[in-house]
Coordinates of C-alpha atoms and ligand atoms in Angstrom, one line a residue:
X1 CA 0.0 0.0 0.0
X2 CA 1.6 3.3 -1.1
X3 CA 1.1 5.6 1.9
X4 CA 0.5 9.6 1.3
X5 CA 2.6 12.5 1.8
X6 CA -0.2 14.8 2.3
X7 CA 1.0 17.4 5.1
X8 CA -2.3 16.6 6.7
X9 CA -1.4 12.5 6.8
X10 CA -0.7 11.4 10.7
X11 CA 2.0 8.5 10.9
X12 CA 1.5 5.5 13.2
X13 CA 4.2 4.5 15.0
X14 CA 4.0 1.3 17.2
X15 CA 5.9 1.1 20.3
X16 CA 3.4 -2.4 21.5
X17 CA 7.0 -4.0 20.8
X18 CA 9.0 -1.8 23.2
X19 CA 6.9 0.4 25.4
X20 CA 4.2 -2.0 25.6
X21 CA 6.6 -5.0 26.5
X22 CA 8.0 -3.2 29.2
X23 CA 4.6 -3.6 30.8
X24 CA 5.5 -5.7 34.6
X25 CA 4.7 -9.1 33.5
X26 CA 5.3 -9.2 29.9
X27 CA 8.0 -10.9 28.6
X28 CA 8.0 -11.9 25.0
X29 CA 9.7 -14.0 23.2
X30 CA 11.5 -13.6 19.5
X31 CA 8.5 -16.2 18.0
X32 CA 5.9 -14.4 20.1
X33 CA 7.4 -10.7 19.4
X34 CA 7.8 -11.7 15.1
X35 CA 3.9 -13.0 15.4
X36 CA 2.6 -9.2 16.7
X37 CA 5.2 -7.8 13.9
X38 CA 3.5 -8.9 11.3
X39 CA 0.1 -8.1 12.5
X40 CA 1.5 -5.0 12.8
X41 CA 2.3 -5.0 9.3
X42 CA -1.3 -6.5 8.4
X43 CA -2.5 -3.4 10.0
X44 CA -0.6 -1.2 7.9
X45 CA 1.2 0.6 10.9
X46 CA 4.0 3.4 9.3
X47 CA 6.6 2.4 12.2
X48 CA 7.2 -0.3 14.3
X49 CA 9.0 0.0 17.3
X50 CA 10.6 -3.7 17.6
X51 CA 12.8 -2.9 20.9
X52 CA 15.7 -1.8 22.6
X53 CA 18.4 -3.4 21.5
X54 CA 21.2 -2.8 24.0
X55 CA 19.0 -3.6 26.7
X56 CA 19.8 -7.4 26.5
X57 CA 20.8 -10.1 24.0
X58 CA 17.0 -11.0 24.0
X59 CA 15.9 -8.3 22.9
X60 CA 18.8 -7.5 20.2
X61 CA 18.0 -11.0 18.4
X62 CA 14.1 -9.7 18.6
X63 CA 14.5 -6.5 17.2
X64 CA 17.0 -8.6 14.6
X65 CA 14.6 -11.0 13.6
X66 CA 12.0 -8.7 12.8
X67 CA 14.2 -6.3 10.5
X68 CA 15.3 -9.1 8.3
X69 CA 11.4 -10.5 8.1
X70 CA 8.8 -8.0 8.2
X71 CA 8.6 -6.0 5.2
X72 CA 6.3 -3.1 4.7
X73 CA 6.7 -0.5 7.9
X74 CA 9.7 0.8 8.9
X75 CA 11.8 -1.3 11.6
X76 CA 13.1 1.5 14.4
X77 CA 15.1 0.7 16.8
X78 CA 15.2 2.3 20.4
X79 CA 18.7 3.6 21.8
X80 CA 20.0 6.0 24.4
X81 CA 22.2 8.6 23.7
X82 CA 25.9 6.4 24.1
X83 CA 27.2 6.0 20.9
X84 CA 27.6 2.2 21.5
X85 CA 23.9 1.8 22.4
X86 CA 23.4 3.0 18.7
X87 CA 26.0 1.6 17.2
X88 CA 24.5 -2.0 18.5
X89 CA 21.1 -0.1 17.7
X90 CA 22.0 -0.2 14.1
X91 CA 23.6 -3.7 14.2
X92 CA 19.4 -4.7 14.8
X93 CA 18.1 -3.2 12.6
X94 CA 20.2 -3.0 9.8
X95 CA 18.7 -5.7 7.7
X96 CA 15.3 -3.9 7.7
X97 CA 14.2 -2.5 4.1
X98 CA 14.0 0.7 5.6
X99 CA 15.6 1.7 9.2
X100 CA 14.8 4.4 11.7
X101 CA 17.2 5.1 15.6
X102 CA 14.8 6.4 18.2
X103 CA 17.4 8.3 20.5
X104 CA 16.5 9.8 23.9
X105 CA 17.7 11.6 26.9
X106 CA 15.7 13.1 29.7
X107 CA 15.2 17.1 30.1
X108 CA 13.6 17.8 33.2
X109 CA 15.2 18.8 35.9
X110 CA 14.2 15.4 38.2
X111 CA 15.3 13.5 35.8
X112 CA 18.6 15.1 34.8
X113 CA 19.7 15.5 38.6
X114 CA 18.5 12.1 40.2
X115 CA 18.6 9.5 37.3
X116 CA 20.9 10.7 34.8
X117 CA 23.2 13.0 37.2
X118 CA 23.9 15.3 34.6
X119 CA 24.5 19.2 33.8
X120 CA 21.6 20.7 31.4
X121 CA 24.8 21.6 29.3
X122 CA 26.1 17.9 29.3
X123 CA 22.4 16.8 28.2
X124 CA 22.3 19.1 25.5
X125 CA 25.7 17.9 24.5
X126 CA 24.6 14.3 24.2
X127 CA 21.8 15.1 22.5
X128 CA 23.3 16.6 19.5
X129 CA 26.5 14.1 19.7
X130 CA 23.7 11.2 19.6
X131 CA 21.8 12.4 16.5
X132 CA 25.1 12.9 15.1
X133 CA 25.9 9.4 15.5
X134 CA 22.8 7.7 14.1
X135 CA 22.4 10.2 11.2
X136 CA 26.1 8.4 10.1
X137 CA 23.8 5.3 10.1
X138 CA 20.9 6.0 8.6
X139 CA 18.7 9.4 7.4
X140 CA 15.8 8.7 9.7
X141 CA 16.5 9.8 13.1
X142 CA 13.9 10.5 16.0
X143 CA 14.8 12.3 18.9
X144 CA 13.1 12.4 22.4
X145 CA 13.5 14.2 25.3
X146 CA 12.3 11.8 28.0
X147 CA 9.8 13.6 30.5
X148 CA 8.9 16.6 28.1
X149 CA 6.3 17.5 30.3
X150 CA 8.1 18.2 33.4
X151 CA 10.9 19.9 31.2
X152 CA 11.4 23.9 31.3
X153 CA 10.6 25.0 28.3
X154 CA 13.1 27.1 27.0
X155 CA 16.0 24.4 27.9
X156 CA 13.9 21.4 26.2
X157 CA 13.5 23.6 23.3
X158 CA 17.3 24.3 23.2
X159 CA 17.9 20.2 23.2
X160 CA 15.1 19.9 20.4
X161 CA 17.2 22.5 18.1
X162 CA 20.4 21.1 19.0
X163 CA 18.7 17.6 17.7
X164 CA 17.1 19.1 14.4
X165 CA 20.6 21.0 13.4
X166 CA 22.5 17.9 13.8
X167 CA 19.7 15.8 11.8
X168 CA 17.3 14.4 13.7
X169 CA 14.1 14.7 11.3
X170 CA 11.2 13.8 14.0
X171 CA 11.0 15.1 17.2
X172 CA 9.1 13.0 19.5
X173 CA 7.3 14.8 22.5
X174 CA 6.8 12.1 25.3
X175 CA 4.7 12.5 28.5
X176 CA 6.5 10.0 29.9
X177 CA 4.7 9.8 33.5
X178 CA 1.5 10.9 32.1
X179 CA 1.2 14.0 34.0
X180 CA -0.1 16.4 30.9
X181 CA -3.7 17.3 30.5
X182 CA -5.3 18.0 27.1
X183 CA -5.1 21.6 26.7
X184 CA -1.9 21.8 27.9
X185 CA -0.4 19.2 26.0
X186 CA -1.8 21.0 23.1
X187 CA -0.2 24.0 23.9
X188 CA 3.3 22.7 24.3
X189 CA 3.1 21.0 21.2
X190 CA 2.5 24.3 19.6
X191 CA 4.7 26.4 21.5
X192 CA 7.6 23.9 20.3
X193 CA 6.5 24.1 16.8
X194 CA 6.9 27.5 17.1
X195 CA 9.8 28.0 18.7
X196 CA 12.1 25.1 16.9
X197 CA 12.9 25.7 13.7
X198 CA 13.7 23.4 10.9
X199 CA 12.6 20.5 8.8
X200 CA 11.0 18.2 11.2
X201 CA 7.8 16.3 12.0
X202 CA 6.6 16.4 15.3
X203 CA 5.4 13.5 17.2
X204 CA 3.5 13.0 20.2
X205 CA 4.1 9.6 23.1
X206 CA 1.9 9.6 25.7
X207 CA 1.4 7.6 29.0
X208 CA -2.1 7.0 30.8
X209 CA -1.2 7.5 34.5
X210 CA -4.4 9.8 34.5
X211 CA -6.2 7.8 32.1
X212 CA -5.6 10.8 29.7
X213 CA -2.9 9.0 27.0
X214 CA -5.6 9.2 24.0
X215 CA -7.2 12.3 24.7
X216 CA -3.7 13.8 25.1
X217 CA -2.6 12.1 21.9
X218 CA -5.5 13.7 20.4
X219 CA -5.2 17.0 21.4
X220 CA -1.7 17.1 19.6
X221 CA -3.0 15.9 17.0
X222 CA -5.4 18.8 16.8
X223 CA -2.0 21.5 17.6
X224 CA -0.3 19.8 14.9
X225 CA 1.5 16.5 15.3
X226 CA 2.2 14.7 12.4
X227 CA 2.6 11.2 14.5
X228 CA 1.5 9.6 17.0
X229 CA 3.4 6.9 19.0
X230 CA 0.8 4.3 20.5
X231 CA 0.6 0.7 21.7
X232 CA -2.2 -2.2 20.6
X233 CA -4.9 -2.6 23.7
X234 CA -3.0 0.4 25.2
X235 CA -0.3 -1.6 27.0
X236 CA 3.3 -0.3 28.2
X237 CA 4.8 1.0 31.6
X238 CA 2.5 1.2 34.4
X239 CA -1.0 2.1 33.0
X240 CA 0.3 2.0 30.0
X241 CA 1.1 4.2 26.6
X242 CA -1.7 5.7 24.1
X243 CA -4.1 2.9 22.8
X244 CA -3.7 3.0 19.0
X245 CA -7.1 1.3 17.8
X246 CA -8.9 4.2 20.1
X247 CA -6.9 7.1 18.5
X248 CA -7.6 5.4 14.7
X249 CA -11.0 5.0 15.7
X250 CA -11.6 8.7 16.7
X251 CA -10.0 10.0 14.1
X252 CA -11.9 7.7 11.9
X253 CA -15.2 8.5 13.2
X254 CA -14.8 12.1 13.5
X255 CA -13.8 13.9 10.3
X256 CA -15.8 16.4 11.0
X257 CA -13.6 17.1 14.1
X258 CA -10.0 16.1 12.4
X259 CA -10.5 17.4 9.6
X260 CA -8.4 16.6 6.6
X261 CA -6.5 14.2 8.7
X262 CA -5.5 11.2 7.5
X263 CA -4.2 8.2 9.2
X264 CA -3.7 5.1 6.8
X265 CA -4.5 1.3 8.9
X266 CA -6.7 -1.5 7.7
X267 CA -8.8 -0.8 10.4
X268 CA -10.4 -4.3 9.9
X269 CA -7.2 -5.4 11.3
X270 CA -7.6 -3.9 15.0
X271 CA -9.2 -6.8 16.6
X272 CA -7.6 -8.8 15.5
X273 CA -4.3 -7.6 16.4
X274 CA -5.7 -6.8 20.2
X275 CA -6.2 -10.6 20.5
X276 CA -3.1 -11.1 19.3
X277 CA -1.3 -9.0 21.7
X278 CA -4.1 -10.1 24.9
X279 CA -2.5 -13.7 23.9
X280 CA 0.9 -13.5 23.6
X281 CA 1.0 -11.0 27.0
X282 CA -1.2 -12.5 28.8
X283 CA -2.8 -9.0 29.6
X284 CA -6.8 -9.5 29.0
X285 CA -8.5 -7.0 26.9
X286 CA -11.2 -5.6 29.7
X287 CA -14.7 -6.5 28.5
X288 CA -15.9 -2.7 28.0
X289 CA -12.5 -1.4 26.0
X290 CA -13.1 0.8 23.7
X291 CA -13.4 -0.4 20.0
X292 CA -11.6 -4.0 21.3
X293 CA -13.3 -5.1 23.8
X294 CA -16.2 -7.7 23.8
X295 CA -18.8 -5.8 24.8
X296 CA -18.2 -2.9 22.4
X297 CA -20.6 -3.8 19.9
X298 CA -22.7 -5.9 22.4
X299 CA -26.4 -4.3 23.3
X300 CA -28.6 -5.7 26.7
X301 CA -31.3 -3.8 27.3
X302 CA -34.3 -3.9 25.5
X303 CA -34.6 0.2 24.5
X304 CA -31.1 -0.4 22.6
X305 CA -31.8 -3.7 21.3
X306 CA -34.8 -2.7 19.4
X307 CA -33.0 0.1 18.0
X308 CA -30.2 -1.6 17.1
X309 CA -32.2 -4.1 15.5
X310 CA -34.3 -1.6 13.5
X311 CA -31.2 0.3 12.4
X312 CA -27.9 -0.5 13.7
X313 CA -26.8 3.7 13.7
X314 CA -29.2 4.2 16.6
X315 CA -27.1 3.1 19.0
X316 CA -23.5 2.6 17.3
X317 CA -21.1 4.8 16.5
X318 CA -18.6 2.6 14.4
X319 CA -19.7 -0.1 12.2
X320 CA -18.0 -3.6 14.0
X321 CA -17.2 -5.0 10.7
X322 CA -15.2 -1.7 10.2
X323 CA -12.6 -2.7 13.2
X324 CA -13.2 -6.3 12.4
X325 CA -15.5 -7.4 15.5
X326 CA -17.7 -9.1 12.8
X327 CA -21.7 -7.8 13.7
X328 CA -23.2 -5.8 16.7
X329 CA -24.5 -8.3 18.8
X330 CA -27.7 -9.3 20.9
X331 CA -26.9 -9.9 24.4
X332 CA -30.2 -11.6 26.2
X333 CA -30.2 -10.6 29.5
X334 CA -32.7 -9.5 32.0
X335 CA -33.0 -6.2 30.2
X336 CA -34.1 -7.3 26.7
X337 CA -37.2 -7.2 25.1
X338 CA -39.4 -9.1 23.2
X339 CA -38.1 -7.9 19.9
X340 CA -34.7 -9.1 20.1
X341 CA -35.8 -12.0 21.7
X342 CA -37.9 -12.9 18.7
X343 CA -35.2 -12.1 16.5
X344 CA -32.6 -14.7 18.4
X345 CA -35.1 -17.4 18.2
X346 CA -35.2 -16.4 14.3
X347 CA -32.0 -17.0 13.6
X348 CA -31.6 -20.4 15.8
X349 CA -34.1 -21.5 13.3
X350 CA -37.0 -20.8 15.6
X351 CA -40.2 -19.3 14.3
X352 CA -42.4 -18.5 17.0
X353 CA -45.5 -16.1 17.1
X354 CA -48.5 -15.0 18.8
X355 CA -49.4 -17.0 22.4
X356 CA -46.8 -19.0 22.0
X357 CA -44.0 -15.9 21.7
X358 CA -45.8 -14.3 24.6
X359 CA -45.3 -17.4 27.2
X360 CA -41.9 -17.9 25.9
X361 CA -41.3 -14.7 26.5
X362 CA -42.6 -14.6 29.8
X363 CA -40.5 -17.8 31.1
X364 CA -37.4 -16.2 29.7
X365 CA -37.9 -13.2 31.8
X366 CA -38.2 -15.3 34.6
X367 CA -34.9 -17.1 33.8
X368 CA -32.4 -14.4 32.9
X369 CA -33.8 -12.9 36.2
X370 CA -31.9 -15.7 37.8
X371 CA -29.5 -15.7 35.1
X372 CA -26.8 -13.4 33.9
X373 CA -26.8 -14.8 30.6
X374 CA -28.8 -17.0 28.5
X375 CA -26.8 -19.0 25.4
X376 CA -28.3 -20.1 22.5
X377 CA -28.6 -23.9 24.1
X378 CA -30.6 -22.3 27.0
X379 CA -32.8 -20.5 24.5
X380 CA -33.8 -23.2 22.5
X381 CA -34.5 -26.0 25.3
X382 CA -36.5 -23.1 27.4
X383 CA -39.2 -22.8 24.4
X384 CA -39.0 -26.9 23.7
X385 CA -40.2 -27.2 27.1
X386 CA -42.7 -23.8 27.4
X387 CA -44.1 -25.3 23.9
X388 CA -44.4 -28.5 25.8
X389 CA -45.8 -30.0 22.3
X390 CA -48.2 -27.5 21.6
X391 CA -50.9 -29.3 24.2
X392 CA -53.2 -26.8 26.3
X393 CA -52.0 -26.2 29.9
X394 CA -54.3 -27.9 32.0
X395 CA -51.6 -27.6 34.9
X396 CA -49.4 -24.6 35.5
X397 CA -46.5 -24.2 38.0
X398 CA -47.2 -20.8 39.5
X399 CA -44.6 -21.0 43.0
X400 CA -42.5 -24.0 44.4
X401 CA -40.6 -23.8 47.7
X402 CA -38.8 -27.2 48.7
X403 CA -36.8 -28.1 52.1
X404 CA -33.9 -30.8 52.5
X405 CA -31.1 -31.8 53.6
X406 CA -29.4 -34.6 55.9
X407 CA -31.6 -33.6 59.5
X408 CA -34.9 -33.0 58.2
X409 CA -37.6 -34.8 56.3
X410 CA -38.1 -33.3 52.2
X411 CA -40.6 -31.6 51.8
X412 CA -42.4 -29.0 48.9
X413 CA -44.6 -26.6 49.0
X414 CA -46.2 -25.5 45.5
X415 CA -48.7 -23.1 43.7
X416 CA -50.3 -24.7 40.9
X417 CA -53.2 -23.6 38.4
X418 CA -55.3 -26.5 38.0
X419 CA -57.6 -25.6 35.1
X420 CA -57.9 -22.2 35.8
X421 CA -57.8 -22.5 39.9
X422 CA -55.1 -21.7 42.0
X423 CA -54.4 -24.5 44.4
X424 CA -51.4 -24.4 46.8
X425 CA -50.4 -27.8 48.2
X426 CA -47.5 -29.7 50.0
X427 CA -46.5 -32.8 50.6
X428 CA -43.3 -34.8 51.9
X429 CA -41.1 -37.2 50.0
X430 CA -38.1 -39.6 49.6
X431 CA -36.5 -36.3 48.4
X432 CA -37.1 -32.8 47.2
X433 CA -37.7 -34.3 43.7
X434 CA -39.9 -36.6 45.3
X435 CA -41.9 -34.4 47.5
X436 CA -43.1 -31.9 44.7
X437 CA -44.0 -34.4 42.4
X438 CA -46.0 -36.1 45.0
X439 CA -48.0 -32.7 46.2
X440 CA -48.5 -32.0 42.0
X441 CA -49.7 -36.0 41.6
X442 CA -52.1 -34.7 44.6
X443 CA -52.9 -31.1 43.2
X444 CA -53.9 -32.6 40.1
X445 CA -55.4 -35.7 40.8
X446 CA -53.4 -37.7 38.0
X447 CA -52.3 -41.1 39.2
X448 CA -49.8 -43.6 37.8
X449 CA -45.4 -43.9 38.3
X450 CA -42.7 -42.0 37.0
X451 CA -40.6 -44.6 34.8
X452 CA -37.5 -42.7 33.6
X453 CA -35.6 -39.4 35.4
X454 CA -33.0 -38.1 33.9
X455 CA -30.7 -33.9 34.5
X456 CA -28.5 -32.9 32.7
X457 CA -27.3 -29.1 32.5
X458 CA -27.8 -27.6 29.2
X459 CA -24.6 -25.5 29.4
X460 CA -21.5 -25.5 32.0
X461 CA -20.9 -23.3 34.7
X462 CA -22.4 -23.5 38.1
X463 CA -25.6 -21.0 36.9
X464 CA -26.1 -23.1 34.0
X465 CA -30.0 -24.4 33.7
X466 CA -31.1 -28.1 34.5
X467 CA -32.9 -29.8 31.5
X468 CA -34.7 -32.6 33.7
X469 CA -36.9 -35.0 31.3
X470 CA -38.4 -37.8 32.6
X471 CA -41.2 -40.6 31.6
X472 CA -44.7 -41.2 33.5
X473 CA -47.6 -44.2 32.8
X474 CA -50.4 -42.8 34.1
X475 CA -53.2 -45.4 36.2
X476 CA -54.9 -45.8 32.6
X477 CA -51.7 -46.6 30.9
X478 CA -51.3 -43.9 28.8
X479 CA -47.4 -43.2 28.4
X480 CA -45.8 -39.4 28.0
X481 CA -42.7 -37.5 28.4
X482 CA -41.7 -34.3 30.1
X483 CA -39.4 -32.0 30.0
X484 CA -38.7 -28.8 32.8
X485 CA -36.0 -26.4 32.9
X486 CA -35.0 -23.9 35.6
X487 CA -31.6 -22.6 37.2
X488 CA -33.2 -25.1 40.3
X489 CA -32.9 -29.0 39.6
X490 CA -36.1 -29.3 42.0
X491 CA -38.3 -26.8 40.0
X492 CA -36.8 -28.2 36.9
X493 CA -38.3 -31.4 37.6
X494 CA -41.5 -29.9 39.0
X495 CA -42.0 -28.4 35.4
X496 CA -41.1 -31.6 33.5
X497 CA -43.6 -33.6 35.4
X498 CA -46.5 -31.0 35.5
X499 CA -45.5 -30.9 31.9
X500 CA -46.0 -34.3 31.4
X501 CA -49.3 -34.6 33.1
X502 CA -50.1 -31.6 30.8
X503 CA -50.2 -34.5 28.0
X504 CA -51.9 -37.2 30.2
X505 CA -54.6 -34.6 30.4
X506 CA -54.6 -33.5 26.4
X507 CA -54.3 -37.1 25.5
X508 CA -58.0 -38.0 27.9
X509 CA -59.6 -35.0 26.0
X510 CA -58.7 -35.4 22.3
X511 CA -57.1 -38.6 22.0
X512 CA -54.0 -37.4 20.2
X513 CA -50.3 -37.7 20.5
X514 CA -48.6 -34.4 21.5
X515 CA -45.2 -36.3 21.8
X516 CA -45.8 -36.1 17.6
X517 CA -45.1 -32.2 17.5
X518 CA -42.7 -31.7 20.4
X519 CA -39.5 -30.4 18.4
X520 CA -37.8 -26.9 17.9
X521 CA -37.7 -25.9 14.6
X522 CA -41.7 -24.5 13.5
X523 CA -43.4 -23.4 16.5
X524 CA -46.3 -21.0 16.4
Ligands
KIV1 O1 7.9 7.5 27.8 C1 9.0 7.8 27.3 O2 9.6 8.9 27.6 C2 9.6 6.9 26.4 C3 10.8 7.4 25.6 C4 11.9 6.4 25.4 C5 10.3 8.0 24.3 O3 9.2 5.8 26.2
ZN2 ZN1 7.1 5.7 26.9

């Protein structure tokens, strides 16, 4: 892809490599660190970042291994300002179709006096000697002054000059403790542009101690940066650097707002490359992120789901396939309503209307009450069993309470509509199970043995429903099936057996087979 050189065009340059693997706990290896490299390349990102080479033998063969690999972006390399941390700097990244050195030295006054125990004059020094050096490398040199936003001005300025007049042809701003707020960071990058002259693009790497790294990175963008240095899922030291599929996204999104800018990544790309990195680092993507994260495209409550479903814009502001997250989705939950209920069912093959939609509906209620989540599997064995083959409810489980346990005798206590009248009954038992079928065999009046009792849980997970179906011969020999489901194995069963003796009852009024119609697929 041949990238533009329109003044207005904002380059991406990846640091998920360096800055984001010097997050605590990561630790990549060359195979793992080649893998997000060339997903970085399927993105389309101008720059990749691929390490610091002088920082360990590790991370030299890394850096190596991707600059005689991965073609398209350009292969940087990160180095401080000793001329043999870019001389081995070059050594990685030499056999990269195109090279860049990253050199940096801090400039504020913490910094220069506690860490580096340095003059501002000796800092300014190595600044220009260290662009000097690389430029004998390579043309494409990037200078930073490390914590830019605790610098005094005039003096970072004076280092920035010193690094453009020896050759340095992108200055790099970093907020490296993530201590700038938005208007201020856009300020500064002004000011600078202002104040140092020369040929140079001015980039912007920020940190997100305050949560602020994209909205800084954005505000720069706005004052003028012409590249943005960011990480995949927003990972790097402490809370981590700029997330680049955020700042894509709102520049993306917002033309109206960046106008003219353009920033050149197969957006399609993003998620992919976020589980890529989640993977490999073993830092999960948290289910809200922005643009990444599961629930991004995901819609719960009923108000949204019906407008998502009657035109996805109502409640989206990026299209999913756009970022590759495939289609919004329909999360049933306690909050939904009927119409995306309808519309799941529809596309697990389920056609349901009228009386039949409404009861479904009703039971669902119930359940995702109890539930967080309802999968598909729980969907489609809840309106099997409401459907109960189509037969009238003669018997309907309105309440069931049930005692156990090791020191006390079973017993159930249960609510049930007998044709229209509310009986409440109870009864004791062998068990639970036992005990409420007895109290419904009482409530109902239907005789006869239960011949076959089998749960099984449609899904795992400790919240996951119990399917309970189980066989009955009633005194006259008739022989039907139930089926129940509920979060509770004892109401489960309740509901298979009243739904069984649902069919005794059907079968002594009409004389037909319900067991004949009892499938998912064409109910309504
Ligand atoms: O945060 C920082 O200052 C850095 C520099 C090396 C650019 O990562
Ligand atoms: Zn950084």
């Amino acid at each position: 892809m041949e990238k533009s050189n329109s003044p207005e065009r904002v380059i991406i340059f990846d640091t998920t490599l360096r800055d984001g693997e010097q997050s605590p706990g990561i630790s990549l290896d060359v195979g793992e660190k080649l893998e997000i490299a060339e997903q970085l390349a399927r993105l389309g990102v101008d720059y990749i970042e691929a390490g610091f080479p002088i920082a360990s033998q590790g991370d030299f063969d890394a850096v190596h291994a991707i600059a005689s690999a991965v073609k398209g972006p350009v292969i940087c390399g990160l180095s401080r300002t000793a001329h043999k941390d870019i001389d081995r700097c070059w050594e990685a990244i030499e056999p990269a179709e195109k090279r860049r050195i990253h050199t940096f030295i801090a400039t504020s006054p913490t910094h220069m006096e506690h860490k580096l125990r340095m003059t501002p004059e000796q800092v300014l020094e190595e600044a220009a000697s260290a662009v000097t050096r690389a430029r004998e490398y390579t043309d494409d040199v990037e200078f930073s002054p490390e914590d830019a936003s605790r610098s005094e001005f005039g003096f970072m300025c004076d280092v920035l000059q010193a690094a453009v007049d020896n050759g340095a042809g992108t200055l790099n701003i970093p907020d490296t403790v993530g201590f700038a707020t938005p208007m201020e960071w856009a300020q500064r990058i002004k000011d600078i542009r202002e104040r140092v002259r020369g040929d140079y693009v001015i980039s912007t790497h920020c940190h997100n101690d305050l949560g602020l790294a994209v909205a800084n990175s954005l505000a720069a963008v706005g004052a003028g940066a012409r590249q943005v240095e960011c990480t995949i899922n927003g990972i790097g030291e402490r809370a981590g650097n700029a997330a680049m599929e955020e700042i894509v996204m709102a520049v993306n999104t917002r033309p109206d707002i960046y106008t003219g800018i353009d920033i050149d990544i197969r957006t399609e790309e993003l998620a992919r490359a976020s589980r890529i990195v989640s993977r490999l680092t073993g830092y999960p993507v948290q289910f809200n992120k922005a643009v990444v994260g599961r629930n991004a495209f995901a819609h719960e409550s009923g108000i949204h789901q019906h407008g998502v479903l009657n035109e996805r814009t109502t409640y989206e502001i990026m299209d999913p396939a756009a970022v590759g997250q495939g289609e919004s989705q329909i999360v049933l939950g306690k909050h939904s309503g009927r119409a995306a209920f309808k519309d799941t069912l529809e596309k697990l093959g389920i056609d349901i209307k009228g009386d039949a939609l409404n009861s479904a509906f009703t039971r669902f209620k119930e359940l995702a009450d109890r539930k967080v989540q309802l999968t598909d599997a729980d969907l489609e064995a809840l309106v099997v069993e409401e459907m109960g083959g189509n037969v009238d409810h003669a018997y309907e489980l309105v309440s069931i309470s049930a005692q156990g346990g090791s020191t006390t005798t079973p017993s159930a206590d249960l609510e049930i509509n007998v044709s229209g009248e509310l009986v409440a009954i109870s009864s004791e038992g062998d068990g639970m199970v036992d005990a409420s079928c007895t109290a419904i065999k009482k409530a109902t009046g239907v005789e006869g043995r239960l011949t076959d009792y089998s749960v099984m849980s449609v899904t795992g997970g400790v919240d996951a429903l119990a399917d309970v179906t189980l066989s009955f011969v009633s005194e006259d020999g008739l022989k039907v099936a139930g089926r129940g489901l509920s979060t509770d194995v004892v109401e489960a069963s309740a509901r298979a057996f009243i739904a069984a003796l649902n069919k005794v009852a059907h079968i002594r009024t009409t004389g037909d087979d319900p067991n004949a119609i009892e499938r998912p697929g064409h109910i309504g």
